[in-house]
């Protein structure tokens, strides 16, 4: 198996409407106060979390919020209450290749209206996911550079935290990405780090795998070649299920090898730790019995851990396995299971 699985490409519907969602989010935020806006566009009454503990923006018109509104209207109060656990927390906005500038602008402007920081995920590297469930990415290096340029223009001087290319470095190490693509990928990641860190209020965390894939000794040099020295830090456990304790231990080992860089941990689905049954090569894919992890916060009580984040959107499928829809599509039964867990 590959050590971590990304959250997946956006569903066709969401990919086509991502820019519109960012614009809609801006309009909704405009209906809110600059502090704890109520974001009533979905009818779900989604509010922002207290800024001092969690400065990241909650999208009041996200898929989970839409589900809460629909379930509430249908009288399904218990299910609505469960899904509110997801809808009420900030999650990563995965920028799709269509209109990246417009998407990034919409999300960051909406976040700025509520005095929060947008959490963005770039997942468009060429030859992404090695032909698996989330295969795809930019057609070539020039297309990827154009994509990153668009995101940077869209962010501008507004506050953003960017998780850069889940699995992109890891798949250079584990043999998944063919050797002929390695040099180009390093070049593209370096360019993205430079472009995004040059922005006034943007932090960049380069993805660095998870506690279960291998050892930090295997990835620290590739991370350096990818630009970690110029990034703000790295991200661990993206879209995976390893416990926060395991993830922090892995992150600390890796940090010691890359100049003491801080890191963020994806806690979106790690409440019960990793799945240990079934076929080993698909334990990562929509595993049953999992649960939401620690809610997003910058109050981690560890100076090396900048934040616990929900990078993966809880409730979106890992791929067409165990009854799930395509990677990145909303999986309502799984969302409820995570929330109830």
Coordinates of C-alpha atoms in Angstrom, one line a residue:
X1 CA 0.0 0.0 0.0
X2 CA 1.0 3.6 -0.3
X3 CA 1.7 5.2 3.0
X4 CA -0.9 7.9 2.8
X5 CA -3.8 8.4 0.5
X6 CA -4.9 11.9 -0.5
X7 CA -8.3 13.1 0.0
X8 CA -9.0 12.6 -3.7
X9 CA -9.8 14.8 -6.6
X10 CA -13.0 16.8 -6.3
X11 CA -16.1 15.2 -7.7
X12 CA -17.1 16.3 -11.2
X13 CA -19.9 18.4 -9.8
X14 CA -17.7 20.1 -7.2
X15 CA -14.9 20.6 -9.6
X16 CA -17.2 22.3 -12.0
X17 CA -18.7 24.5 -9.3
X18 CA -15.7 25.2 -7.0
X19 CA -15.2 28.7 -8.3
X20 CA -18.9 29.5 -7.8
X21 CA -18.7 28.1 -4.3
X22 CA -15.9 30.4 -3.4
X23 CA -17.9 33.4 -4.8
X24 CA -21.0 32.2 -2.9
X25 CA -19.0 31.9 0.3
X26 CA -17.9 35.5 -0.1
X27 CA -21.5 36.6 -0.4
X28 CA -22.5 34.6 2.6
X29 CA -19.6 36.0 4.6
X30 CA -20.8 39.4 3.7
X31 CA -24.0 38.7 5.6
X32 CA -22.0 37.9 8.8
X33 CA -20.2 40.0 11.3
X34 CA -16.5 40.4 11.2
X35 CA -16.2 38.2 14.3
X36 CA -18.4 35.1 14.6
X37 CA -20.5 35.4 11.4
X38 CA -23.6 33.2 11.3
X39 CA -23.4 32.3 7.6
X40 CA -27.1 31.6 7.1
X41 CA -26.9 30.9 3.4
X42 CA -27.6 27.2 3.9
X43 CA -30.1 27.6 6.6
X44 CA -27.8 25.6 8.9
X45 CA -26.8 28.5 11.1
X46 CA -23.1 27.7 10.8
X47 CA -20.8 29.9 12.9
X48 CA -17.1 30.6 13.1
X49 CA -15.0 29.1 15.9
X50 CA -13.3 31.4 18.5
X51 CA -10.5 33.1 16.7
X52 CA -8.0 32.9 19.6
X53 CA -8.0 29.0 19.5
X54 CA -8.9 28.4 15.9
X55 CA -8.2 31.2 13.4
X56 CA -9.3 29.2 10.4
X57 CA -12.4 30.0 8.3
X58 CA -15.5 27.8 8.5
X59 CA -17.2 27.7 5.1
X60 CA -20.9 28.3 5.9
X61 CA -21.9 26.9 2.6
X62 CA -19.9 23.7 2.5
X63 CA -21.3 20.3 1.6
X64 CA -21.7 19.3 5.3
X65 CA -23.6 22.5 6.0
X66 CA -25.9 21.9 3.0
X67 CA -26.6 18.4 4.5
X68 CA -27.3 19.9 7.9
X69 CA -29.8 22.3 6.4
X70 CA -31.5 19.6 4.3
X71 CA -31.8 17.2 7.2
X72 CA -33.1 19.9 9.5
X73 CA -35.8 20.8 7.0
X74 CA -36.7 17.1 6.7
X75 CA -37.1 16.8 10.4
X76 CA -34.0 14.5 10.8
X77 CA -32.8 16.3 13.9
X78 CA -30.4 13.6 15.2
X79 CA -28.6 13.2 11.9
X80 CA -28.4 17.0 11.5
X81 CA -26.9 17.3 14.9
X82 CA -24.3 14.7 14.1
X83 CA -23.3 16.3 10.8
X84 CA -23.1 19.7 12.5
X85 CA -20.0 18.3 14.2
X86 CA -18.4 18.4 10.7
X87 CA -20.1 21.5 9.3
X88 CA -19.1 23.7 12.2
X89 CA -15.3 23.1 11.9
X90 CA -12.9 24.6 9.3
X91 CA -11.8 22.1 6.7
X92 CA -9.4 22.4 3.8
X93 CA -10.7 23.9 0.5
X94 CA -9.1 21.7 -2.2
X95 CA -8.5 24.0 -5.2
X96 CA -9.5 22.3 -8.5
X97 CA -7.7 23.1 -11.8
X98 CA -10.7 25.0 -13.2
X99 CA -10.4 28.8 -12.4
X100 CA -7.9 28.4 -9.5
X101 CA -7.5 32.2 -9.3
X102 CA -11.2 32.7 -8.8
X103 CA -11.5 30.0 -6.3
X104 CA -8.6 31.2 -4.2
X105 CA -9.9 34.7 -4.3
X106 CA -13.4 33.7 -3.3
X107 CA -12.3 31.6 -0.3
X108 CA -9.7 34.1 1.0
X109 CA -12.0 37.1 0.6
X110 CA -14.8 35.2 2.4
X111 CA -12.3 34.3 5.2
X112 CA -11.1 37.9 5.3
X113 CA -14.6 39.1 5.8
X114 CA -14.8 37.1 9.1
X115 CA -11.2 38.0 10.1
X116 CA -10.1 34.4 9.6
X117 CA -7.5 32.5 7.6
X118 CA -8.4 30.4 4.6
X119 CA -7.1 26.8 4.7
X120 CA -6.3 25.8 1.1
X121 CA -5.0 22.5 -0.3
X122 CA -3.1 22.3 -3.6
X123 CA -3.4 18.8 -5.2
X124 CA -2.7 19.1 -8.8
X125 CA 0.9 17.9 -9.4
X126 CA 1.4 16.1 -12.7
X127 CA 1.2 12.3 -12.6
X128 CA -0.7 12.5 -9.3
X129 CA -1.5 9.4 -7.3
X130 CA 0.3 7.1 -9.7
X131 CA -2.8 6.1 -11.6
X132 CA -4.9 5.1 -8.6
X133 CA -8.3 6.4 -7.3
X134 CA -7.2 10.0 -7.3
X135 CA -5.1 9.9 -10.5
X136 CA -4.9 13.0 -12.6
X137 CA -3.2 16.4 -12.0
X138 CA -1.9 19.0 -14.3
X139 CA -1.2 17.9 -17.9
X140 CA 2.4 19.1 -17.7
X141 CA 4.9 21.3 -15.8
X142 CA 3.7 24.5 -17.6
X143 CA 0.1 23.8 -16.7
X144 CA 1.1 23.3 -13.1
X145 CA 3.0 26.5 -12.9
X146 CA 0.0 28.3 -14.4
X147 CA -2.2 26.7 -11.8
X148 CA 0.1 27.9 -8.9
X149 CA 0.3 31.3 -10.4
X150 CA -3.4 31.5 -10.5
X151 CA -3.7 30.5 -6.9
X152 CA -1.1 33.0 -5.8
X153 CA -2.9 35.8 -7.7
X154 CA -6.2 34.8 -6.1
X155 CA -4.8 34.8 -2.5
X156 CA -3.0 38.2 -2.9
X157 CA -2.2 39.8 0.5
X158 CA -5.0 38.0 2.3
X159 CA -4.3 35.4 5.0
X160 CA -4.0 31.8 3.8
X161 CA -2.5 28.6 5.0
X162 CA -1.6 26.2 2.2
X163 CA -1.0 22.5 2.4
X164 CA 1.1 21.7 -0.6
X165 CA 0.6 18.6 -2.7
X166 CA -0.4 15.6 -0.5
X167 CA 1.7 12.5 -1.4
X168 CA 3.9 14.3 -4.0
X169 CA 7.2 13.9 -2.1
X170 CA 6.2 10.6 -0.5
X171 CA 5.5 9.0 -3.9
X172 CA 9.0 10.0 -5.0
X173 CA 10.4 8.0 -2.2
X174 CA 8.2 4.9 -2.1
X175 CA 8.7 4.0 -5.8
X176 CA 5.1 4.9 -6.9
X177 CA 6.2 7.8 -9.2
X178 CA 8.4 6.7 -12.1
X179 CA 11.9 7.9 -12.0
X180 CA 11.6 10.0 -15.2
X181 CA 9.2 12.4 -13.5
X182 CA 11.3 13.0 -10.3
X183 CA 13.4 16.0 -11.4
X184 CA 10.4 17.8 -12.8
X185 CA 8.4 17.2 -9.7
X186 CA 11.2 18.6 -7.5
X187 CA 11.4 21.7 -9.7
X188 CA 7.6 22.2 -9.6
X189 CA 7.5 21.9 -5.8
X190 CA 10.3 24.3 -5.3
X191 CA 8.6 26.8 -7.6
X192 CA 5.4 26.5 -5.8
X193 CA 7.1 27.0 -2.4
X194 CA 8.8 30.1 -3.7
X195 CA 5.7 31.5 -5.4
X196 CA 3.4 31.0 -2.4
X197 CA 5.9 31.9 0.5
X198 CA 6.5 35.2 -1.4
X199 CA 3.0 36.3 -0.6
X200 CA 2.6 38.6 2.4
X201 CA 0.3 36.6 4.6
X202 CA 0.5 33.0 3.3
X203 CA 2.0 30.1 5.1
X204 CA 3.1 26.9 3.2
X205 CA 3.3 23.4 4.6
X206 CA 4.8 20.8 2.3
X207 CA 3.2 17.4 2.7
X208 CA 5.5 14.8 4.4
X209 CA 3.6 11.6 4.7
X210 CA 2.4 9.9 7.9
X211 CA 3.5 7.7 10.8
X212 CA 2.7 4.5 9.0
X213 CA 4.5 4.6 5.7
X214 CA 8.1 4.3 6.6
X215 CA 10.8 6.2 8.5
X216 CA 11.8 9.9 8.5
X217 CA 15.3 8.9 7.4
X218 CA 13.7 8.0 4.0
X219 CA 12.0 11.3 3.3
X220 CA 14.0 14.1 4.9
X221 CA 16.5 14.6 2.1
X222 CA 13.7 14.5 -0.6
X223 CA 11.9 17.1 1.4
X224 CA 15.0 19.3 1.4
X225 CA 15.2 18.9 -2.4
X226 CA 11.6 19.9 -2.6
X227 CA 12.1 23.2 -0.8
X228 CA 11.3 22.5 2.9
X229 CA 14.0 24.9 4.0
X230 CA 12.0 27.8 2.5
X231 CA 8.6 26.5 3.4
X232 CA 7.0 27.4 6.8
X233 CA 6.9 23.8 7.7
X234 CA 5.4 20.4 6.7
X235 CA 2.2 18.5 7.1
X236 CA 1.7 15.0 8.4
X237 CA -1.2 12.5 8.3
X238 CA -3.1 14.2 5.5
X239 CA -6.2 12.1 4.7
X240 CA -4.9 9.3 7.0
X241 CA -5.9 7.8 10.3
X242 CA -2.8 7.6 12.5
X243 CA -3.4 8.9 16.0
X244 CA -2.3 12.4 17.0
X245 CA 0.2 10.9 19.4
X246 CA 1.8 8.8 16.6
X247 CA 1.7 11.7 14.2
X248 CA 3.4 14.1 16.5
X249 CA 6.1 11.6 17.3
X250 CA 6.7 11.1 13.6
X251 CA 6.7 14.8 13.0
X252 CA 9.2 15.5 15.7
X253 CA 11.6 12.9 14.4
X254 CA 11.3 14.4 10.9
X255 CA 11.6 18.0 12.2
X256 CA 14.9 17.2 13.8
X257 CA 16.2 16.2 10.4
X258 CA 15.0 19.3 8.5
X259 CA 16.3 22.1 10.7
X260 CA 13.6 22.0 13.4
X261 CA 10.8 23.0 11.1
X262 CA 7.3 23.1 12.7
X263 CA 4.5 21.0 11.3
X264 CA 0.7 20.6 11.2
X265 CA -1.3 17.4 11.8
X266 CA -4.4 16.3 10.0
X267 CA -6.7 15.1 12.7
X268 CA -9.9 15.0 10.6
X269 CA -10.5 11.3 10.9
X270 CA -8.0 9.9 13.4
X271 CA -10.2 9.7 16.5
X272 CA -10.0 5.8 16.6
X273 CA -6.6 5.4 14.9
X274 CA -5.9 3.4 11.8
X275 CA -8.0 0.4 10.6
X276 CA -6.1 -2.9 11.1
X277 CA -8.4 -5.4 9.5
X278 CA -9.3 -6.4 5.9
X279 CA -6.9 -6.3 3.0
X280 CA -3.8 -4.5 4.0
X281 CA -3.5 -2.7 0.6
X282 CA -6.9 -1.0 1.1
X283 CA -7.1 -0.3 4.8
X284 CA -6.7 3.4 4.0
X285 CA -9.8 3.5 1.8
X286 CA -13.1 4.4 3.6
X287 CA -12.2 2.2 6.6
X288 CA -15.2 1.4 8.9
X289 CA -15.3 2.2 12.6
X290 CA -13.3 5.5 12.3
X291 CA -14.1 8.7 14.1
X292 CA -13.5 12.4 13.9
X293 CA -10.3 13.5 15.7
X294 CA -9.3 16.6 17.6
X295 CA -11.1 19.7 16.4
X296 CA -8.9 22.2 14.5
X297 CA -6.9 24.5 16.7
X298 CA -3.6 26.3 17.0
X299 CA -3.5 25.6 20.8
X300 CA -1.6 22.4 20.6
X301 CA 0.6 22.8 23.7
X302 CA 3.6 21.8 21.6
X303 CA 5.9 24.4 20.2
X304 CA 6.7 22.2 17.1
X305 CA 3.1 21.6 16.3
X306 CA 1.7 24.7 14.7
X307 CA -1.9 23.4 14.4
X308 CA -4.2 20.5 14.3
X309 CA -6.1 20.8 11.0
X310 CA -8.9 19.0 9.2
X311 CA -7.1 19.0 5.9
X312 CA -9.2 16.1 4.5
X313 CA -12.9 16.9 4.5
X314 CA -14.6 14.4 6.8
X315 CA -17.4 12.7 4.8
X316 CA -15.8 12.7 1.4
X317 CA -14.9 9.3 -0.1
X318 CA -11.4 8.0 -0.5
X319 CA -12.4 6.1 -3.6
X320 CA -14.7 3.4 -5.0
X321 CA -14.1 0.9 -2.3
X322 CA -16.3 -0.5 0.6
X323 CA -19.4 0.9 -1.1
X324 CA -18.0 4.4 -1.5
X325 CA -18.4 6.8 -4.5
X326 CA -15.6 8.2 -6.5
X327 CA -12.7 9.8 -4.6
X328 CA -13.6 13.2 -3.3
X329 CA -17.4 12.8 -3.6
X330 CA -19.6 13.3 -0.6
X331 CA -20.4 10.0 1.2
X332 CA -23.2 10.8 3.6
X333 CA -23.3 7.4 5.3
X334 CA -19.6 7.6 6.0
X335 CA -19.9 11.2 7.3
X336 CA -22.5 10.1 9.8
X337 CA -20.3 7.1 10.9
X338 CA -17.4 9.4 11.5
X339 CA -19.5 11.9 13.5
X340 CA -21.1 9.2 15.6
X341 CA -17.7 7.6 16.2

